[in-house]
Structure formats: structure tokens, C-alpha cells
Amino acid sequence: MNELPAAPLHVLRSRTSEKWREYPSDVIPMFVAEADFPLAEPIAAALHSAVERGDTGYVASHTELPRAFAGFAERRWGWSLDTAHIQTTADVSMGIVEILRRIDVGTGLVITPPVYPPFYMLAAEAGVPVVDVALTPEGTLDLGAIEAALHRGARAVLLCNPHNPFGHPHDAASLSALATLADAAGAIVVSDEIHAPLTHSDARFTPWLSVSDAARRIGFALHSASKAWNIAGLKCAMMIADDPDRTAFLRSLPDEVAWRTGQFGVIASIAAYDDGEEWLDRAVLTIERNRRTLVSRLADEVPDARVHEPHAGYLAWVDLGALGWDADPADVILERAKVALRTGADFGPGGAGHVRVNLACDPALLEEAIVRIVTVARGDRVTSTS
């Protein structure tokens, strides 16, 4: 199977999304989680067909999306969703907020930094306090520290699986242990699994709701095709429960939660899950190639940099603290190298001195970005060529 080529640079620069409009044209944008690949052909065909027939109204109360996702989950992860309840909303973040608004978090919501920065904003929007429980240096769950937080009264955990920014899919054993701890404490676990379809060939994704009866009893999972197939602007995500009480909870949400779902998002997601796996596999091949390039090049040319090699998603977490820059590494690299990266400080405790790099791009563009970063790390200012 061949890698998936990125769209040509002139096409990318004609896009009007955040990635290609936030910075001037001399900056290589690798900061936000958008991919540079062309839209998957089955998705494009489904959207064209919808436009041609004028299928641009409100989302129906029943769609083919649960069936399409269940088939994908069974093929991809061996996850049977025969009994699960699936409700749509506009995006994963909105689903998280709607759940958090209606559960009792006790003394706080456990979040595991460094982690996807909007988690903190979502907790604030829902009006719940946060309890930070840092990951281990390897990017795994610190179960002992989570247990201690639950013992002190925290009654909810917001899980990122696979974890952003480490690109680490949590293993079945640690997820099962977390389920046991949370169940014993009477806590709810909400698992953001948006990066799951992008798990690499040398790793395995374990869905939260598949690990045990305890996980199903206390948990919700959130999924979307938005990240894997680069369709975030079409607005469609799924909140999933696989327990009678959790199902009743989702059914009790206001009708407006589901009505916020985008019609084009549903159409595109069905096409992605039904017919988009070949495209997805090719995209992952390109991401894995870029992962290897980043790890090997920085190891050879900037040995003080530490790359936490991702095994899911297309985001790499890089520790540049040893370079000794007084300013934030992302600021230094943007100003001197004209490469836009996400600053690690945004990811909560443990993020300072780090940057997050987007690998869903043309290998040649990544090579140019690395050349610029290496030049700056060696003390020279670079002149952009793109």
C-alpha cells in the first residue's frame, strides 16, 4: 500500500481554515491539529451527492451513523457495540461539556497533564474544578496518584485515549485498573477517543467501554471522524454509552445537544467509516514515515532534544528544555525559524519547555521545517524558502 501524498502547497495555502490563515505565507504551520491530506474520495463523493440533491437540512433523529461506526469499531478494534447507545452532537468538546455539566464531580475533575489544552477550558465552561494528576514521564497513567485523588473526593476523570500530546494509546491493563478504581469510588470516567482511528501499525488502541463491566457501568466514550479524516469543520461527534443508567443519562440530554450536529458532518462521517479505511491506512503510513524522520533527524542533529515518539495520532511531543533558551521554545522557533508549533506551556503542568509538532504533512515540508529548527538550535537564524 502506498503512502497518502499531501495536497500541493499552493492548494494548501488556498485553504481558509485556521492552519493556513493564522500566519503569514513564509511560516510553515505545524501548530494546530489539521491534516494536509486531500479529502478522502468517498467523503468528497458523498458531499457532492448531498449538494446535488439539496440534502442540506436538519439532521434526522435517526441516521446510518451508529451502524457505520459500529461496523468500523468491530473491524478496527474488535469492539462490539450491539447494545450501545450513540447520540450525536457537534464535536467531542461539546459532548464533554454537556456530560460534565450534569454529573457530580465531587471535589474535582481529574485531568492528566500535559494534556489537550481545551480540557481546562471545557471544565471551566462546565463550571467544575480541576484536579491535575500528571502522567508518568513515559506518558502512562499514574494510577496510584489517580487513586489518591479519588480518595480525596474527586468523582470524575477526563481521559484522553490515545493521549494528546504524547500520542500514547493507554493499554487494556491500565484502563481496566482505572475502571476498578473509579467504580469503587463511585466516579464517572469520560474518555475522549478522537485520535483512535489514527493508531499506528506498531500499537493497539483499546476502547474504554470495551475493557470491563466496570468501565461500561461508570463510563462514556466520545468519538468522531473529524480528526482522522480531517473533517472537523463539518461538525459531528458521538457520545457513547453501554450501560442502562449511562444510556438513560444520554437520552435525558436536551434535544438541542443532538440538533447541533452538522448534516454534512453526519454524511461525511458515514462515508468515512463505511468506505474510508484505505485512505486512512495510507494516511497513517505517511504519518509513520514522518514520525521516523522527526525522531531520527533530531536524535542525530539536536541530541539535547527529546522526542516522545507517538504511536497514535499525528502529533509529536518534543522536549526542548535542555537547549537553554530563555524564551518559550515555540516562540523562539516561530520568530527565528518561521515554523509555527504549539507551545507546551498550554498543556498544563509539565508542558513548559516542550513543543507539539504536527506530522500530518508532506514529508518534504517536514524536512524543511526540521532544517529550519536545527539551524536555529545551532545558533543561526534561517531565511525561509517556502
Coordinates of C-alpha atoms in Angstrom, one line a residue:
M1 CA 0.0 0.0 0.0
N2 CA 1.3 3.4 -0.9
E3 CA 1.6 6.4 1.4
L4 CA -1.0 9.2 1.0
P5 CA 0.5 12.3 -0.5
A6 CA -0.3 15.7 0.9
A7 CA -2.1 18.3 -1.1
P8 CA 0.2 20.5 -3.2
L9 CA 1.5 23.5 -1.2
H10 CA -0.3 26.1 -3.4
V11 CA -3.6 24.2 -2.7
L12 CA -2.9 24.2 1.0
R13 CA -2.2 27.9 1.0
S14 CA -5.6 28.5 -0.7
R15 CA -7.4 26.8 2.2
T16 CA -9.2 29.2 4.5
S17 CA -9.0 27.1 7.7
E18 CA -7.1 28.1 10.8
K19 CA -3.9 26.2 9.9
W20 CA -3.4 28.1 6.7
R21 CA -4.7 31.5 7.7
E22 CA -3.2 32.1 11.1
Y23 CA 0.3 33.0 10.0
P24 CA 2.0 34.7 7.0
S25 CA 2.9 32.6 4.0
D26 CA 6.6 32.5 5.0
V27 CA 5.7 30.4 8.1
I28 CA 5.4 26.6 8.0
P29 CA 2.3 25.9 10.1
M30 CA 2.6 22.8 12.2
F31 CA 0.7 24.1 15.3
V32 CA -2.9 23.0 15.1
A33 CA -4.3 19.5 14.6
E34 CA -5.4 19.8 11.0
A35 CA -4.0 17.5 8.3
D36 CA -2.6 18.5 4.9
F37 CA -4.1 15.5 3.0
P38 CA -6.6 15.8 0.3
L39 CA -10.2 15.0 1.3
A40 CA -10.9 11.2 1.1
E41 CA -12.6 10.4 -2.2
P42 CA -15.6 8.6 -0.6
I43 CA -16.2 11.6 1.6
A44 CA -15.9 14.1 -1.3
A45 CA -18.3 12.0 -3.4
A46 CA -20.9 11.8 -0.6
L47 CA -20.8 15.5 0.0
H48 CA -21.0 16.3 -3.7
S49 CA -24.0 14.0 -4.0
A50 CA -25.7 15.7 -1.0
V51 CA -25.2 19.1 -2.6
E52 CA -26.6 17.9 -5.9
R53 CA -29.8 16.6 -4.3
G54 CA -30.1 19.6 -1.9
D55 CA -29.6 17.5 1.2
T56 CA -28.7 20.4 3.4
G57 CA -31.4 20.5 6.0
Y58 CA -31.6 19.5 9.7
V59 CA -30.1 16.2 10.9
A60 CA -32.7 13.5 11.2
S61 CA -33.4 11.9 14.6
H62 CA -32.2 8.5 13.2
T63 CA -29.3 8.2 10.8
E64 CA -26.9 5.5 9.5
L65 CA -24.0 6.8 11.6
P66 CA -24.4 4.4 14.6
R67 CA -24.4 1.4 12.2
A68 CA -21.4 2.8 10.2
F69 CA -19.4 3.5 13.3
A70 CA -20.2 0.1 14.9
G71 CA -19.0 -1.7 11.8
F72 CA -15.8 0.3 11.8
A73 CA -15.2 -0.3 15.5
E74 CA -15.7 -4.0 15.1
R75 CA -13.3 -4.2 12.1
R76 CA -10.7 -1.9 13.6
W77 CA -10.6 -2.7 17.2
G78 CA -12.8 -5.8 17.8
W79 CA -15.2 -3.7 19.7
S80 CA -18.8 -4.9 19.6
L81 CA -21.4 -2.1 20.1
D82 CA -24.5 -4.2 19.8
T83 CA -26.0 -2.8 23.0
A84 CA -24.5 0.6 23.0
H85 CA -26.4 3.9 22.7
I86 CA -24.9 6.5 20.4
Q87 CA -26.0 10.1 20.4
T88 CA -24.5 12.8 18.1
T89 CA -23.5 16.3 18.8
A90 CA -21.4 19.0 17.1
D91 CA -18.0 17.9 18.3
V92 CA -16.2 16.0 21.0
S93 CA -15.5 19.1 23.1
M94 CA -19.2 20.0 23.2
G95 CA -20.1 16.4 24.2
I96 CA -17.6 16.6 27.1
V97 CA -19.1 19.8 28.3
E98 CA -22.7 18.6 28.2
I99 CA -21.7 15.5 30.2
L100 CA -19.7 17.4 32.8
R101 CA -22.5 19.9 33.3
R102 CA -24.7 17.1 34.6
I103 CA -22.6 14.9 36.7
D104 CA -21.3 15.3 40.2
V105 CA -17.5 15.7 40.1
G106 CA -17.2 15.8 43.9
T107 CA -14.1 17.8 44.8
G108 CA -12.9 17.9 41.2
L109 CA -12.4 16.5 37.8
V110 CA -9.2 14.6 37.4
I111 CA -7.2 15.6 34.3
T112 CA -3.9 14.1 33.4
P113 CA -1.4 16.7 32.1
P114 CA 0.4 17.5 30.0
V115 CA -2.9 17.2 28.0
Y116 CA -5.0 18.7 25.3
P117 CA -5.3 22.3 26.4
P118 CA -9.1 22.8 25.8
F119 CA -9.7 20.2 28.6
Y120 CA -9.1 23.1 31.0
M121 CA -11.4 25.4 29.1
L122 CA -14.1 22.7 28.9
A123 CA -14.0 22.2 32.7
A124 CA -14.3 25.9 33.2
E125 CA -17.3 26.1 30.8
A126 CA -19.0 23.3 32.6
G127 CA -18.3 25.0 36.0
V128 CA -16.3 22.2 37.5
P129 CA -12.9 22.4 39.4
V130 CA -9.9 20.6 38.0
V131 CA -7.5 18.2 39.9
D132 CA -4.3 17.8 38.0
V133 CA -2.7 14.3 38.2
A134 CA 0.3 14.2 35.9
L135 CA 1.1 11.4 33.6
T136 CA 4.3 9.4 34.2
P137 CA 7.3 10.5 32.3
E138 CA 6.6 7.8 29.7
G139 CA 3.1 9.2 29.1
T140 CA 1.2 6.5 31.0
L141 CA -1.5 6.9 33.7
D142 CA -0.2 7.3 37.2
L143 CA -2.8 5.0 38.8
G144 CA -1.6 5.5 42.3
A145 CA -1.9 9.3 42.1
I146 CA -5.4 9.0 40.5
E147 CA -6.5 6.7 43.3
A148 CA -5.2 9.2 45.8
A149 CA -7.2 12.0 44.1
L150 CA -10.4 9.8 44.2
H151 CA -9.7 9.1 47.8
R152 CA -9.6 12.9 48.5
G153 CA -13.1 13.2 46.9
A154 CA -12.7 13.7 43.1
R155 CA -15.6 11.9 41.4
A156 CA -14.8 12.2 37.7
V157 CA -11.9 11.5 35.4
L158 CA -11.5 13.1 31.9
L159 CA -9.4 10.6 30.0
C160 CA -7.5 11.3 26.7
N161 CA -7.1 8.0 24.9
P162 CA -5.0 8.0 22.8
H163 CA -3.3 10.7 24.8
N164 CA -2.7 14.1 23.2
P165 CA 0.1 15.3 23.1
F166 CA 2.1 12.1 23.9
G167 CA 0.4 10.0 21.1
H168 CA 0.1 7.2 23.6
P169 CA -2.8 4.7 23.4
H170 CA -3.4 3.5 27.0
D171 CA -3.2 -0.2 27.3
A172 CA -6.0 -2.5 28.4
A173 CA -4.5 -3.3 31.8
S174 CA -4.1 0.3 32.9
L175 CA -7.6 1.1 31.6
S176 CA -9.1 -1.9 33.4
A177 CA -7.3 -0.8 36.6
L178 CA -8.6 2.7 36.3
A179 CA -12.2 1.4 35.8
T180 CA -11.8 -0.7 39.0
L181 CA -10.5 2.3 41.0
A182 CA -13.2 4.7 39.7
D183 CA -16.0 2.2 40.2
A184 CA -15.0 1.6 43.8
A185 CA -15.0 5.4 44.4
G186 CA -18.3 6.0 42.6
A187 CA -16.6 8.1 40.0
I188 CA -17.5 8.7 36.3
V189 CA -14.9 8.4 33.6
V190 CA -15.3 10.3 30.3
S191 CA -13.0 9.1 27.6
D192 CA -12.1 11.4 24.6
E193 CA -11.1 8.9 21.9
I194 CA -11.0 11.2 18.9
H195 CA -7.4 10.1 17.8
A196 CA -8.2 6.4 18.0
P197 CA -8.6 5.7 14.2
L198 CA -5.1 7.1 13.8
T199 CA -3.4 4.5 15.9
H200 CA -0.2 3.4 14.2
S201 CA 0.7 -0.1 12.9
D202 CA 3.0 -0.8 15.8
A203 CA 0.4 0.0 18.5
R204 CA -3.0 -1.1 19.6
F205 CA -6.0 1.1 20.7
T206 CA -8.2 -0.2 23.4
P207 CA -11.7 1.4 23.6
W208 CA -12.6 2.5 27.1
L209 CA -16.0 0.9 27.1
S210 CA -14.6 -2.5 26.0
V211 CA -12.3 -3.1 28.9
S212 CA -14.7 -4.3 31.6
D213 CA -18.2 -4.2 33.0
A214 CA -17.0 -1.6 35.5
A215 CA -15.9 0.7 32.6
R216 CA -19.3 0.4 31.0
R217 CA -21.0 0.9 34.3
I218 CA -19.3 4.2 35.0
G219 CA -18.2 5.5 31.6
F220 CA -18.8 7.4 28.5
A221 CA -16.8 7.5 25.3
L222 CA -16.6 10.2 22.7
H223 CA -15.6 9.5 19.1
S224 CA -15.6 11.4 15.8
A225 CA -14.3 11.0 12.3
S226 CA -13.2 14.7 12.4
K227 CA -9.5 14.2 13.3
A228 CA -8.7 11.1 11.3
W229 CA -10.4 12.2 8.1
N230 CA -9.8 16.0 8.6
I231 CA -13.5 17.0 8.6
A232 CA -13.6 18.9 11.9
G233 CA -15.3 21.9 10.1
L234 CA -18.4 19.7 9.3
K235 CA -19.3 19.3 13.0
C236 CA -20.2 15.8 14.0
A237 CA -19.3 13.7 17.0
M238 CA -20.7 10.8 19.0
M239 CA -21.3 10.4 22.7
I240 CA -21.5 6.6 23.5
A241 CA -22.8 4.7 26.5
D242 CA -23.1 0.9 27.0
D243 CA -24.9 0.6 30.3
P244 CA -28.7 1.2 31.1
D245 CA -28.0 4.1 33.5
R246 CA -25.5 5.8 31.3
T247 CA -27.8 5.3 28.3
A248 CA -30.6 6.9 30.2
F249 CA -28.3 9.8 31.0
L250 CA -27.5 10.5 27.3
R251 CA -31.2 10.2 26.4
S252 CA -32.0 12.8 29.1
L253 CA -29.8 15.4 27.5
P254 CA -31.7 18.4 25.9
D255 CA -32.8 17.8 22.3
E256 CA -30.6 20.7 21.3
V257 CA -27.5 18.8 22.0
A258 CA -28.2 16.4 19.1
W259 CA -29.6 19.1 16.9
R260 CA -26.3 20.9 16.9
T261 CA -24.8 18.1 14.8
G262 CA -24.0 19.2 11.3
Q263 CA -25.9 17.4 8.4
F264 CA -22.7 17.4 6.3
G265 CA -20.8 16.0 9.3
V266 CA -23.1 13.0 9.5
I267 CA -23.0 12.4 5.8
A268 CA -19.2 12.7 5.7
S269 CA -18.7 10.5 8.8
I270 CA -20.9 7.7 7.4
A271 CA -18.8 7.7 4.2
A272 CA -15.5 7.7 6.3
Y273 CA -16.5 4.8 8.5
D274 CA -18.0 2.8 5.6
D275 CA -15.6 3.4 2.8
G276 CA -12.6 5.5 4.1
E277 CA -10.4 2.9 5.6
E278 CA -8.0 2.5 2.7
W279 CA -7.5 6.3 2.7
L280 CA -6.9 6.2 6.4
D281 CA -4.4 3.4 6.2
R282 CA -2.4 5.3 3.6
A283 CA -2.5 8.5 5.7
V284 CA -1.2 6.6 8.7
L285 CA 1.7 5.3 6.6
T286 CA 2.7 8.9 5.8
I287 CA 2.4 9.9 9.4
E288 CA 4.6 6.9 10.5
R289 CA 7.2 7.9 7.9
N290 CA 7.2 11.5 9.2
R291 CA 7.4 10.2 12.8
R292 CA 10.6 8.2 12.0
T293 CA 12.1 11.2 10.2
L294 CA 11.5 13.6 13.1
V295 CA 12.9 11.1 15.7
S296 CA 16.0 10.2 13.7
R297 CA 16.8 13.7 12.5
L298 CA 16.5 15.3 15.9
A299 CA 18.4 12.5 17.6
D300 CA 21.3 13.0 15.1
E301 CA 21.3 16.8 14.8
V302 CA 19.8 18.1 18.1
P303 CA 20.8 15.4 20.6
D304 CA 19.6 17.7 23.5
A305 CA 16.0 17.4 22.2
R306 CA 13.9 14.6 23.5
V307 CA 11.1 13.3 21.2
H308 CA 8.3 11.3 22.9
E309 CA 7.7 9.1 19.9
P310 CA 4.0 8.9 19.2
H311 CA 2.2 5.7 18.4
A312 CA -1.2 7.2 17.7
G313 CA -2.3 10.4 16.0
Y314 CA -0.1 12.8 14.1
L315 CA 1.1 14.9 16.9
A316 CA 4.7 14.6 18.4
W317 CA 5.6 15.9 21.8
V318 CA 9.2 17.3 21.9
D319 CA 11.1 18.4 25.0
L320 CA 13.5 21.3 24.1
G321 CA 14.1 22.4 27.6
A322 CA 17.7 21.3 27.6
L323 CA 18.5 23.8 24.8
G324 CA 18.6 26.6 27.4
W325 CA 16.5 29.2 25.6
D326 CA 15.3 31.9 27.9
A327 CA 12.0 32.3 25.9
D328 CA 9.4 29.6 25.2
P329 CA 10.8 27.2 22.5
A330 CA 7.8 27.7 20.3
D331 CA 8.2 31.5 20.4
V332 CA 11.9 31.1 19.5
I333 CA 11.3 28.8 16.6
L334 CA 8.5 30.9 15.2
E335 CA 10.5 34.1 15.4
R336 CA 13.8 32.7 14.2
A337 CA 12.9 29.7 12.0
K338 CA 9.4 30.7 10.8
V339 CA 7.9 27.4 11.9
A340 CA 4.7 27.6 14.0
L341 CA 4.5 24.9 16.7
R342 CA 2.1 24.6 19.6
T343 CA 3.7 25.8 22.8
G344 CA 4.0 23.1 25.5
A345 CA 3.0 25.6 28.2
D346 CA -0.6 25.4 27.0
F347 CA -0.8 21.8 28.0
G348 CA -0.7 22.3 31.8
P349 CA 1.8 21.3 34.4
G350 CA 4.8 19.6 32.8
G351 CA 4.4 21.3 29.5
A352 CA 6.9 24.1 29.8
G353 CA 10.0 23.8 27.6
H354 CA 8.1 21.5 25.2
V355 CA 6.5 21.9 21.7
R356 CA 3.9 19.9 19.8
V357 CA 4.7 19.2 16.2
N358 CA 2.0 18.2 13.6
L359 CA 3.2 15.3 11.4
A360 CA 0.2 15.1 9.0
C361 CA 2.0 16.9 6.2
D362 CA 4.2 16.3 3.1
P363 CA 7.5 14.6 4.1
A364 CA 9.3 17.3 2.2
L365 CA 7.7 20.1 4.2
L366 CA 8.6 18.3 7.4
E367 CA 12.2 18.1 6.2
E368 CA 12.3 21.8 5.5
A369 CA 10.8 22.5 9.0
I370 CA 13.4 20.3 10.6
V371 CA 16.2 22.0 8.7
R372 CA 15.0 25.4 10.0
I373 CA 14.6 24.2 13.6
V374 CA 18.1 22.5 13.6
T375 CA 19.7 25.7 12.2
V376 CA 18.1 27.8 15.0
A377 CA 19.1 25.2 17.6
R378 CA 22.7 25.5 16.4
G379 CA 22.5 29.3 16.9
D380 CA 21.9 30.6 13.4
R381 CA 18.9 32.5 12.1
V382 CA 17.3 31.0 8.9
T383 CA 15.8 32.6 5.9
S384 CA 12.6 30.9 4.8
T385 CA 12.4 29.4 1.3
S386 CA 8.7 28.3 1.2

